[in-house]
PDB file of C-alpha atoms in Angstrom:
ATOM      1  CA  UNK A 136      19.130 -17.655 -18.322  1.00  0.00           C
ATOM      2  CA  UNK A 137      22.041 -15.542 -16.548  1.00  0.00           C
ATOM      3  CA  UNK A 138      22.483 -11.975 -17.914  1.00  0.00           C
ATOM      4  CA  UNK A 139      25.815 -11.750 -17.323  1.00  0.00           C
ATOM      5  CA  UNK A 140      26.239  -8.169 -18.931  1.00  0.00           C
ATOM      6  CA  UNK A 141      23.333  -6.296 -16.676  1.00  0.00           C
ATOM      7  CA  UNK A 142      23.264  -5.389 -12.960  1.00  0.00           C
ATOM      8  CA  UNK A 143      20.206  -5.616 -10.817  1.00  0.00           C
ATOM      9  CA  UNK A 144      19.929  -2.404  -8.655  1.00  0.00           C
ATOM     10  CA  UNK A 145      17.428  -2.889  -5.479  1.00  0.00           C
ATOM     11  CA  UNK A 146      16.464   0.483  -3.843  1.00  0.00           C
ATOM     12  CA  UNK A 147      14.665   0.831  -0.871  1.00  0.00           C
ATOM     13  CA  UNK A 148      10.936   1.560   1.351  1.00  0.00           C
ATOM     14  CA  UNK A 149      10.075  -0.038   3.873  1.00  0.00           C
ATOM     15  CA  UNK A 150       7.158  -2.659   3.599  1.00  0.00           C
ATOM     16  CA  UNK A 151       6.487  -1.218   0.674  1.00  0.00           C
ATOM     17  CA  UNK A 152       9.808  -2.939  -0.542  1.00  0.00           C
ATOM     18  CA  UNK A 153       7.090  -6.216  -0.977  1.00  0.00           C
ATOM     19  CA  UNK A 154       6.278  -4.795  -4.006  1.00  0.00           C
ATOM     20  CA  UNK A 155      10.296  -4.998  -5.050  1.00  0.00           C
ATOM     21  CA  UNK A 156       9.363  -8.812  -3.850  1.00  0.00           C
ATOM     22  CA  UNK A 157       7.024  -9.508  -6.180  1.00  0.00           C
ATOM     23  CA  UNK A 158       9.031  -8.519  -9.065  1.00  0.00           C
ATOM     24  CA  UNK A 159      11.696 -10.858  -7.834  1.00  0.00           C
ATOM     25  CA  UNK A 160       8.950 -14.005  -8.352  1.00  0.00           C
ATOM     26  CA  UNK A 161       8.973 -12.937 -11.460  1.00  0.00           C
ATOM     27  CA  UNK A 162      12.513 -13.034 -11.659  1.00  0.00           C
ATOM     28  CA  UNK A 163      12.265 -16.534 -10.376  1.00  0.00           C
ATOM     29  CA  UNK A 164       9.292 -17.517 -13.421  1.00  0.00           C
ATOM     30  CA  UNK A 165      11.347 -16.471 -15.745  1.00  0.00           C
ATOM     31  CA  UNK A 166      14.089 -18.255 -14.137  1.00  0.00           C
ATOM     32  CA  UNK A 167      16.562 -14.847 -14.537  1.00  0.00           C
ATOM     33  CA  UNK A 168      19.543 -14.775 -12.490  1.00  0.00           C
ATOM     34  CA  UNK A 169      22.299 -11.207 -12.539  1.00  0.00           C
ATOM     35  CA  UNK A 170      25.404 -11.594 -11.806  1.00  0.00           C
ATOM     36  CA  UNK A 171      25.414  -8.572  -9.606  1.00  0.00           C
ATOM     37  CA  UNK A 172      23.567  -6.876  -7.236  1.00  0.00           C
ATOM     38  CA  UNK A 173      23.447  -3.799  -5.146  1.00  0.00           C
ATOM     39  CA  UNK A 174      20.382  -2.745  -2.742  1.00  0.00           C
ATOM     40  CA  UNK A 175      19.892  -1.387   0.334  1.00  0.00           C
ATOM     41  CA  UNK A 176      16.905  -1.740   2.937  1.00  0.00           C
ATOM     42  CA  UNK A 177      14.252  -3.616   2.181  1.00  0.00           C
ATOM     43  CA  UNK A 178      16.038  -4.724  -1.435  1.00  0.00           C
ATOM     44  CA  UNK A 179      18.312  -5.880   0.399  1.00  0.00           C
ATOM     45  CA  UNK A 180      15.917  -7.600   2.460  1.00  0.00           C
ATOM     46  CA  UNK A 181      13.569  -8.881   0.231  1.00  0.00           C
ATOM     47  CA  UNK A 182      15.809 -10.566  -2.533  1.00  0.00           C
ATOM     48  CA  UNK A 183      17.388 -13.069  -0.190  1.00  0.00           C
ATOM     49  CA  UNK A 184      14.750 -15.023  -1.201  1.00  0.00           C
ATOM     50  CA  UNK A 185      14.837 -15.092  -4.954  1.00  0.00           C
ATOM     51  CA  UNK A 186      18.618 -15.972  -4.958  1.00  0.00           C
ATOM     52  CA  UNK A 187      17.599 -19.113  -2.536  1.00  0.00           C
ATOM     53  CA  UNK A 188      15.901 -20.144  -4.877  1.00  0.00           C
ATOM     54  CA  UNK A 189      12.287 -20.632  -3.099  1.00  0.00           C
ATOM     55  CA  UNK A 190       9.496 -19.106  -5.167  1.00  0.00           C
ATOM     56  CA  UNK A 191       7.144 -17.329  -2.799  1.00  0.00           C
ATOM     57  CA  UNK A 192       8.697 -17.728   0.481  1.00  0.00           C
ATOM     58  CA  UNK A 193       8.260 -13.915   0.991  1.00  0.00           C
ATOM     59  CA  UNK A 194       4.562 -13.977  -0.148  1.00  0.00           C
ATOM     60  CA  UNK A 195       3.375 -16.448   2.542  1.00  0.00           C
ATOM     61  CA  UNK A 196       5.773 -14.132   6.016  1.00  0.00           C
ATOM     62  CA  UNK A 197       3.276 -11.701   4.571  1.00  0.00           C
ATOM     63  CA  UNK A 198       0.349 -13.920   4.640  1.00  0.00           C
ATOM     64  CA  UNK A 199       1.716 -15.492   8.253  1.00  0.00           C
ATOM     65  CA  UNK A 200       4.054 -13.879  10.056  1.00  0.00           C
ATOM     66  CA  UNK A 201       4.275 -10.020   9.395  1.00  0.00           C
ATOM     67  CA  UNK A 202       0.386  -8.712  11.196  1.00  0.00           C
ATOM     68  CA  UNK A 203       2.087 -11.006  14.569  1.00  0.00           C
ATOM     69  CA  UNK A 204       4.211  -9.085  17.487  1.00  0.00           C
ATOM     70  CA  UNK A 205       7.155 -11.594  16.680  1.00  0.00           C
ATOM     71  CA  UNK A 206       7.674  -9.891  13.197  1.00  0.00           C
ATOM     72  CA  UNK A 207       7.020  -6.617  13.980  1.00  0.00           C
ATOM     73  CA  UNK A 208       6.074  -4.354  17.925  1.00  0.00           C
ATOM     74  CA  UNK A 209       6.212  -1.778  19.850  1.00  0.00           C
ATOM     75  CA  UNK A 210       7.605  -4.469  21.925  1.00  0.00           C
ATOM     76  CA  UNK A 211       9.824  -4.977  20.219  1.00  0.00           C
ATOM     77  CA  UNK A 212      10.511  -1.625  20.334  1.00  0.00           C
ATOM     78  CA  UNK A 213      10.467  -1.506  23.841  1.00  0.00           C
ATOM     79  CA  UNK A 214      12.599  -4.697  24.377  1.00  0.00           C
ATOM     80  CA  UNK A 215      15.347  -4.197  21.615  1.00  0.00           C
ATOM     81  CA  UNK A 216      15.063  -0.623  20.470  1.00  0.00           C
ATOM     82  CA  UNK A 217      13.337  -1.645  17.093  1.00  0.00           C
ATOM     83  CA  UNK A 218       9.929  -1.985  15.657  1.00  0.00           C
ATOM     84  CA  UNK A 219      11.211  -5.210  13.547  1.00  0.00           C
ATOM     85  CA  UNK A 220      11.630  -8.219  15.215  1.00  0.00           C
ATOM     86  CA  UNK A 221      15.239  -9.094  13.073  1.00  0.00           C
ATOM     87  CA  UNK A 222      15.918 -12.386  15.455  1.00  0.00           C
ATOM     88  CA  UNK A 223      12.604 -13.657  14.582  1.00  0.00           C
ATOM     89  CA  UNK A 224      12.775 -12.563  11.415  1.00  0.00           C
ATOM     90  CA  UNK A 225      16.828 -13.405  10.627  1.00  0.00           C
ATOM     91  CA  UNK A 226      16.607 -16.543  13.654  1.00  0.00           C
ATOM     92  CA  UNK A 227      13.352 -18.185  13.712  1.00  0.00           C
ATOM     93  CA  UNK A 228      11.760 -17.888  10.243  1.00  0.00           C
ATOM     94  CA  UNK A 229      14.872 -19.242   8.606  1.00  0.00           C
ATOM     95  CA  UNK A 230      16.156 -21.546  10.762  1.00  0.00           C
ATOM     96  CA  UNK A 231      12.628 -22.748  12.320  1.00  0.00           C
ATOM     97  CA  UNK A 232       9.370 -21.895  10.836  1.00  0.00           C
ATOM     98  CA  UNK A 233      10.067 -20.798   6.974  1.00  0.00           C
ATOM     99  CA  UNK A 234      13.014 -22.481   6.674  1.00  0.00           C
ATOM    100  CA  UNK A 235      15.927 -21.476   4.450  1.00  0.00           C
ATOM    101  CA  UNK A 236      18.020 -22.643   1.406  1.00  0.00           C
ATOM    102  CA  UNK A 237      21.639 -21.309   2.938  1.00  0.00           C
ATOM    103  CA  UNK A 238      23.083 -24.115   0.194  1.00  0.00           C
ATOM    104  CA  UNK A 239      20.929 -22.803  -2.663  1.00  0.00           C
ATOM    105  CA  UNK A 240      21.584 -18.854  -1.894  1.00  0.00           C
ATOM    106  CA  UNK A 241      25.217 -19.805  -0.947  1.00  0.00           C
ATOM    107  CA  UNK A 242      25.067 -21.372  -5.309  1.00  0.00           C
ATOM    108  CA  UNK A 243      23.932 -18.023  -6.786  1.00  0.00           C
ATOM    109  CA  UNK A 244      25.509 -17.132  -9.885  1.00  0.00           C
ATOM    110  CA  UNK A 245      26.359 -13.978  -9.465  1.00  0.00           C
ATOM    111  CA  UNK A 246      27.373 -11.247  -6.218  1.00  0.00           C
ATOM    112  CA  UNK A 247      24.849  -9.350  -4.029  1.00  0.00           C
ATOM    113  CA  UNK A 248      26.472  -5.843  -2.343  1.00  0.00           C
ATOM    114  CA  UNK A 249      24.307  -4.739   0.310  1.00  0.00           C
ATOM    115  CA  UNK A 250      24.933  -0.914   1.174  1.00  0.00           C
ATOM    116  CA  UNK A 251      24.987   0.121   4.739  1.00  0.00           C
ATOM    117  CA  UNK A 252      25.329   3.800   6.055  1.00  0.00           C
ATOM    118  CA  UNK A 253      28.440   4.885   8.134  1.00  0.00           C
ATOM    119  CA  UNK A 254      27.222   6.939  11.116  1.00  0.00           C
ATOM    120  CA  UNK A 255      30.634   8.705  11.876  1.00  0.00           C
ATOM    121  CA  UNK A 256      31.089   9.907   8.496  1.00  0.00           C
ATOM    122  CA  UNK A 257      28.394   9.764   6.717  1.00  0.00           C
ATOM    123  CA  UNK A 258      29.633   7.312   3.852  1.00  0.00           C
ATOM    124  CA  UNK A 259      28.271   4.240   2.028  1.00  0.00           C
ATOM    125  CA  UNK A 260      29.682   0.913   3.382  1.00  0.00           C
ATOM    126  CA  UNK A 261      29.231  -2.735   1.073  1.00  0.00           C
ATOM    127  CA  UNK A 262      29.152  -5.683   2.071  1.00  0.00           C
ATOM    128  CA  UNK A 263      29.587  -8.754  -0.031  1.00  0.00           C
ATOM    129  CA  UNK A 264      29.488 -12.288   2.009  1.00  0.00           C
ATOM    130  CA  UNK A 265      28.474 -15.512   0.411  1.00  0.00           C
ATOM    131  CA  UNK A 266      27.392 -17.239   3.411  1.00  0.00           C
ATOM    132  CA  UNK A 267      24.021 -16.540   3.982  1.00  0.00           C
ATOM    133  CA  UNK A 268      24.073 -16.381   7.923  1.00  0.00           C
ATOM    134  CA  UNK A 269      27.014 -13.466   7.770  1.00  0.00           C
ATOM    135  CA  UNK A 270      25.241 -11.883   5.045  1.00  0.00           C
ATOM    136  CA  UNK A 271      21.985 -11.065   7.536  1.00  0.00           C
ATOM    137  CA  UNK A 272      24.209  -8.870   9.962  1.00  0.00           C
ATOM    138  CA  UNK A 273      24.822  -6.536   7.184  1.00  0.00           C
ATOM    139  CA  UNK A 274      21.505  -6.965   5.572  1.00  0.00           C
ATOM    140  CA  UNK A 275      19.935  -5.966   9.187  1.00  0.00           C
ATOM    141  CA  UNK A 276      22.301  -2.620   9.765  1.00  0.00           C
ATOM    142  CA  UNK A 277      21.281  -1.564   5.563  1.00  0.00           C
ATOM    143  CA  UNK A 278      17.414  -2.508   6.937  1.00  0.00           C
ATOM    144  CA  UNK A 279      18.157  -0.558   9.864  1.00  0.00           C
ATOM    145  CA  UNK A 280      15.608   2.604   9.941  1.00  0.00           C
ATOM    146  CA  UNK A 281      17.180   5.458  11.466  1.00  0.00           C
ATOM    147  CA  UNK A 282      15.250   6.616  14.525  1.00  0.00           C
ATOM    148  CA  UNK A 283      13.155   3.150  14.927  1.00  0.00           C
ATOM    149  CA  UNK A 284      16.320   1.004  15.425  1.00  0.00           C
ATOM    150  CA  UNK A 285      19.329   1.315  17.283  1.00  0.00           C
ATOM    151  CA  UNK A 286      22.897   1.460  15.593  1.00  0.00           C
ATOM    152  CA  UNK A 287      24.372  -2.197  14.490  1.00  0.00           C
ATOM    153  CA  UNK A 288      27.842  -2.195  14.727  1.00  0.00           C
ATOM    154  CA  UNK A 289      30.451  -4.501  12.851  1.00  0.00           C
ATOM    155  CA  UNK A 290      34.304  -4.673  11.985  1.00  0.00           C
ATOM    156  CA  UNK A 291      33.408  -1.729  15.118  1.00  0.00           C
ATOM    157  CA  UNK A 292      31.383   0.611  12.207  1.00  0.00           C
ATOM    158  CA  UNK A 293      28.502   2.252  13.293  1.00  0.00           C
ATOM    159  CA  UNK A 294      26.009   2.042  10.727  1.00  0.00           C
ATOM    160  CA  UNK A 295      22.218   2.293  10.078  1.00  0.00           C
ATOM    161  CA  UNK A 296      20.508   1.903   6.633  1.00  0.00           C
ATOM    162  CA  UNK A 297      21.764   2.452   3.162  1.00  0.00           C
ATOM    163  CA  UNK A 298      19.483   3.639   1.345  1.00  0.00           C
ATOM    164  CA  UNK A 299      20.484   6.835   3.879  1.00  0.00           C
ATOM    165  CA  UNK A 300      22.581   7.230   1.286  1.00  0.00           C
ATOM    166  CA  UNK A 301      22.641   5.712  -0.973  1.00  0.00           C
ATOM    167  CA  UNK A 302      18.607   5.549  -1.885  1.00  0.00           C
ATOM    168  CA  UNK A 303      18.985   4.208  -5.665  1.00  0.00           C
ATOM    169  CA  UNK A 304      22.995   2.562  -5.474  1.00  0.00           C
ATOM    170  CA  UNK A 305      23.353   1.989  -9.408  1.00  0.00           C
ATOM    171  CA  UNK A 306      26.103   4.093  -8.829  1.00  0.00           C
ATOM    172  CA  UNK A 307      28.314   0.614  -7.345  1.00  0.00           C
ATOM    173  CA  UNK A 308      27.076  -1.189  -9.859  1.00  0.00           C
ATOM    174  CA  UNK A 309      28.708   1.604 -12.491  1.00  0.00           C
ATOM    175  CA  UNK A 310      31.771   1.868 -10.391  1.00  0.00           C
ATOM    176  CA  UNK A 311      31.609  -2.273 -10.809  1.00  0.00           C
ATOM    177  CA  UNK A 312      32.369  -1.734 -14.318  1.00  0.00           C
ATOM    178  CA  UNK A 313      28.883  -2.397 -15.690  1.00  0.00           C
ATOM    179  CA  UNK A 314      26.820  -0.390 -18.323  1.00  0.00           C
ATOM    180  CA  UNK A 315      23.214  -2.257 -18.278  1.00  0.00           C
ATOM    181  CA  UNK A 316      21.022  -2.045 -15.342  1.00  0.00           C
ATOM    182  CA  UNK A 317      17.586  -3.020 -13.979  1.00  0.00           C
ATOM    183  CA  UNK A 318      16.467  -1.014 -11.427  1.00  0.00           C
ATOM    184  CA  UNK A 319      13.277  -1.850  -9.282  1.00  0.00           C
ATOM    185  CA  UNK A 320      11.735   0.882  -7.176  1.00  0.00           C
ATOM    186  CA  UNK A 321       8.571   0.524  -5.412  1.00  0.00           C
ATOM    187  CA  UNK A 322       6.714   4.205  -5.930  1.00  0.00           C
ATOM    188  CA  UNK A 323       5.363   5.342  -9.090  1.00  0.00           C
ATOM    189  CA  UNK A 324       6.303   7.213 -11.922  1.00  0.00           C
ATOM    190  CA  UNK A 325       6.369  10.346 -11.235  1.00  0.00           C
ATOM    191  CA  UNK A 326       7.022  10.821  -7.691  1.00  0.00           C
ATOM    192  CA  UNK A 327       9.543  12.813  -6.265  1.00  0.00           C
ATOM    193  CA  UNK A 328      10.423  12.633  -2.301  1.00  0.00           C
ATOM    194  CA  UNK A 329       9.647  16.321  -0.320  1.00  0.00           C
ATOM    195  CA  UNK A 330      11.341  17.593   2.416  1.00  0.00           C
ATOM    196  CA  UNK A 331      13.632  16.331   5.333  1.00  0.00           C
ATOM    197  CA  UNK A 332      13.965  14.781   9.636  1.00  0.00           C
ATOM    198  CA  UNK A 333      14.609  18.116  11.459  1.00  0.00           C
ATOM    199  CA  UNK A 334      18.330  19.499  12.613  1.00  0.00           C
ATOM    200  CA  UNK A 335      17.087  19.539  15.846  1.00  0.00           C
ATOM    201  CA  UNK A 336      15.473  16.360  16.072  1.00  0.00           C
ATOM    202  CA  UNK A 337      18.862  15.034  14.786  1.00  0.00           C
ATOM    203  CA  UNK A 338      20.905  16.588  16.543  1.00  0.00           C
ATOM    204  CA  UNK A 339      19.390  15.962  19.419  1.00  0.00           C
ATOM    205  CA  UNK A 340      18.754  12.056  19.116  1.00  0.00           C
ATOM    206  CA  UNK A 341      21.984  11.190  17.192  1.00  0.00           C
ATOM    207  CA  UNK A 342      24.170  13.863  19.117  1.00  0.00           C
ATOM    208  CA  UNK A 343      27.364  11.971  18.762  1.00  0.00           C
ATOM    209  CA  UNK A 344      26.840  11.815  14.350  1.00  0.00           C
ATOM    210  CA  UNK A 345      27.490  14.877  12.994  1.00  0.00           C
ATOM    211  CA  UNK A 346      28.164  13.408   9.275  1.00  0.00           C
ATOM    212  CA  UNK A 347      24.839  11.301  10.287  1.00  0.00           C
ATOM    213  CA  UNK A 348      23.034  14.788  10.284  1.00  0.00           C
ATOM    214  CA  UNK A 349      23.956  16.193   7.089  1.00  0.00           C
ATOM    215  CA  UNK A 350      23.618  13.369   4.850  1.00  0.00           C
ATOM    216  CA  UNK A 351      20.167  12.336   5.920  1.00  0.00           C
ATOM    217  CA  UNK A 352      19.625  15.982   5.880  1.00  0.00           C
ATOM    218  CA  UNK A 353      20.851  15.560   2.199  1.00  0.00           C
ATOM    219  CA  UNK A 354      18.749  12.281   1.502  1.00  0.00           C
ATOM    220  CA  UNK A 355      15.782  13.670  -0.538  1.00  0.00           C
ATOM    221  CA  UNK A 356      17.809  15.921  -2.944  1.00  0.00           C
ATOM    222  CA  UNK A 357      20.363  12.676  -3.195  1.00  0.00           C
ATOM    223  CA  UNK A 358      17.111  10.796  -3.498  1.00  0.00           C
ATOM    224  CA  UNK A 359      15.231  13.179  -6.857  1.00  0.00           C
ATOM    225  CA  UNK A 360      19.227  13.593  -8.030  1.00  0.00           C
ATOM    226  CA  UNK A 361      19.845   9.513  -8.674  1.00  0.00           C
ATOM    227  CA  UNK A 362      15.947   8.804 -10.013  1.00  0.00           C
ATOM    228  CA  UNK A 363      16.072  11.744 -12.411  1.00  0.00           C
ATOM    229  CA  UNK A 364      19.898   9.770 -13.796  1.00  0.00           C
ATOM    230  CA  UNK A 365      18.642   6.439 -14.140  1.00  0.00           C
ATOM    231  CA  UNK A 366      14.901   7.825 -15.961  1.00  0.00           C
ATOM    232  CA  UNK A 367      17.567   9.641 -18.592  1.00  0.00           C
ATOM    233  CA  UNK A 368      19.724   6.170 -18.138  1.00  0.00           C
ATOM    234  CA  UNK A 369      16.101   4.666 -19.847  1.00  0.00           C
ATOM    235  CA  UNK A 370      15.518   7.140 -22.180  1.00  0.00           C
ATOM    236  CA  UNK A 371      19.116   6.394 -23.780  1.00  0.00           C
ATOM    237  CA  UNK A 372      18.310   2.313 -23.496  1.00  0.00           C
ATOM    238  CA  UNK A 373      20.872   1.752 -21.175  1.00  0.00           C
ATOM    239  CA  UNK A 374      18.432   1.297 -18.268  1.00  0.00           C
ATOM    240  CA  UNK A 375      14.980  -0.723 -17.461  1.00  0.00           C
ATOM    241  CA  UNK A 376      13.029   1.136 -14.096  1.00  0.00           C
ATOM    242  CA  UNK A 377      10.440  -1.387 -12.698  1.00  0.00           C
ATOM    243  CA  UNK A 378       8.145   0.300 -10.703  1.00  0.00           C
ATOM    244  CA  UNK A 379       4.413   0.000  -9.650  1.00  0.00           C
ATOM    245  CA  UNK A 380       2.337   1.645 -12.655  1.00  0.00           C
ATOM    246  CA  UNK A 381       0.471   3.100  -9.874  1.00  0.00           C
ATOM    247  CA  UNK A 382       0.690   5.715  -6.791  1.00  0.00           C
ATOM    248  CA  UNK A 383       1.058   3.532  -3.518  1.00  0.00           C
ATOM    249  CA  UNK A 384      -1.928   3.013  -0.359  1.00  0.00           C
ATOM    250  CA  UNK A 385       0.805   2.278   1.479  1.00  0.00           C
ATOM    251  CA  UNK A 386       3.178   3.804   3.585  1.00  0.00           C
ATOM    252  CA  UNK A 387       6.108   2.673   4.692  1.00  0.00           C
ATOM    253  CA  UNK A 388       5.485   0.670   7.156  1.00  0.00           C
ATOM    254  CA  UNK A 389       2.081  -0.467   7.280  1.00  0.00           C
ATOM    255  CA  UNK A 390       1.676  -4.440   8.112  1.00  0.00           C
ATOM    256  CA  UNK A 391      -1.719  -5.039   6.759  1.00  0.00           C
ATOM    257  CA  UNK A 392      -1.397  -8.411   4.956  1.00  0.00           C
ATOM    258  CA  UNK A 393      -3.760  -7.852   2.625  1.00  0.00           C
ATOM    259  CA  UNK A 394      -2.877  -4.964   1.107  1.00  0.00           C
ATOM    260  CA  UNK A 395       1.251  -6.435   1.141  1.00  0.00           C
ATOM    261  CA  UNK A 396      -0.204  -9.038  -0.661  1.00  0.00           C
ATOM    262  CA  UNK A 397      -1.988  -6.975  -3.230  1.00  0.00           C
ATOM    263  CA  UNK A 398       1.465  -4.826  -3.308  1.00  0.00           C
ATOM    264  CA  UNK A 399       3.507  -8.080  -3.797  1.00  0.00           C
ATOM    265  CA  UNK A 400       1.527  -9.618  -6.836  1.00  0.00           C
ATOM    266  CA  UNK A 401       1.694  -6.051  -8.397  1.00  0.00           C
ATOM    267  CA  UNK A 402       4.528  -6.557  -8.076  1.00  0.00           C
ATOM    268  CA  UNK A 403       5.160  -9.978 -10.093  1.00  0.00           C
ATOM    269  CA  UNK A 404       2.757  -8.725 -12.870  1.00  0.00           C
ATOM    270  CA  UNK A 405       5.244  -5.897 -13.452  1.00  0.00           C
ATOM    271  CA  UNK A 406       7.935  -8.145 -13.235  1.00  0.00           C
ATOM    272  CA  UNK A 407       6.055 -10.440 -15.544  1.00  0.00           C
ATOM    273  CA  UNK A 408       5.676  -7.366 -17.974  1.00  0.00           C
ATOM    274  CA  UNK A 409       8.883  -5.945 -17.586  1.00  0.00           C
ATOM    275  CA  UNK A 410      10.529  -9.620 -19.257  1.00  0.00           C
ATOM    276  CA  UNK A 411      10.904  -8.283 -22.371  1.00  0.00           C
ATOM    277  CA  UNK A 412      12.107  -4.918 -22.366  1.00  0.00           C
ATOM    278  CA  UNK A 413      14.446  -6.932 -20.057  1.00  0.00           C
ATOM    279  CA  UNK A 414      15.611  -9.219 -23.526  1.00  0.00           C
ATOM    280  CA  UNK A 415      16.007  -6.288 -25.460  1.00  0.00           C
ATOM    281  CA  UNK A 416      18.340  -4.568 -23.168  1.00  0.00           C
ATOM    282  CA  UNK A 417      20.139  -7.930 -22.756  1.00  0.00           C
ATOM    283  CA  UNK A 418      20.423  -8.240 -26.563  1.00  0.00           C
ATOM    284  CA  UNK A 419      21.410  -5.048 -27.440  1.00  0.00           C
ATOM    285  CA  UNK A 420      25.566  -4.291 -28.655  1.00  0.00           C
TER     286      UNK A 420
END
């Protein structure tokens, strides 16, 4: 079923995003599609196999490749400045090891908006491309975590993690005119973000980007404000939140396949369990 009046909103969360990947498997099982998707960081990475309609593709990646050095390692960081092996993840994997269905992705009946952060302005930059091989670059930028990946330049703009300025990117969907939303989070109910990156570290590491310093220091406050907003929207009946049902024991950069598989499968359960609420929202006048 194509939910033509509902936007799908996806936060990041690093490897905790494997929960979201499981939720998307539930959507595939129910044959749900959305006209508009806003995603940042891991949310943007993990939505791709859903859009290409390849069931359990992400689960296979967890089983076979997440724990390998080409996927994630200090060696990658020493070679490229990124812990994640982007060439392996977005070239070798989709083109050779676990083929990505580029044609089906291009035919997905909806629009994917990938959020990134402009380091110079400290503002969000959004990308929408129908060709997967082009969209991959914006997804890499969106998932490039500060300090753990290099800045990605697209059209002359220095870009990093989209979750810095759009941690729960619902505003983009509201701007597009949507009034009903499904939001997939990677933290349990009651979670609030605490602390911020020391300003001295930001000044040292990103000396040329003072706007980025402010954005990163404001992120916990922004995240908590957006979280409170969507929780109120859920109480008002305009939104359904899908999130883990218990506190996660998985760190942002965990690469333990057994733990990630459990998280993924929990996501499948939560995605399927939300089906009735999604249908109620869809039919709500």
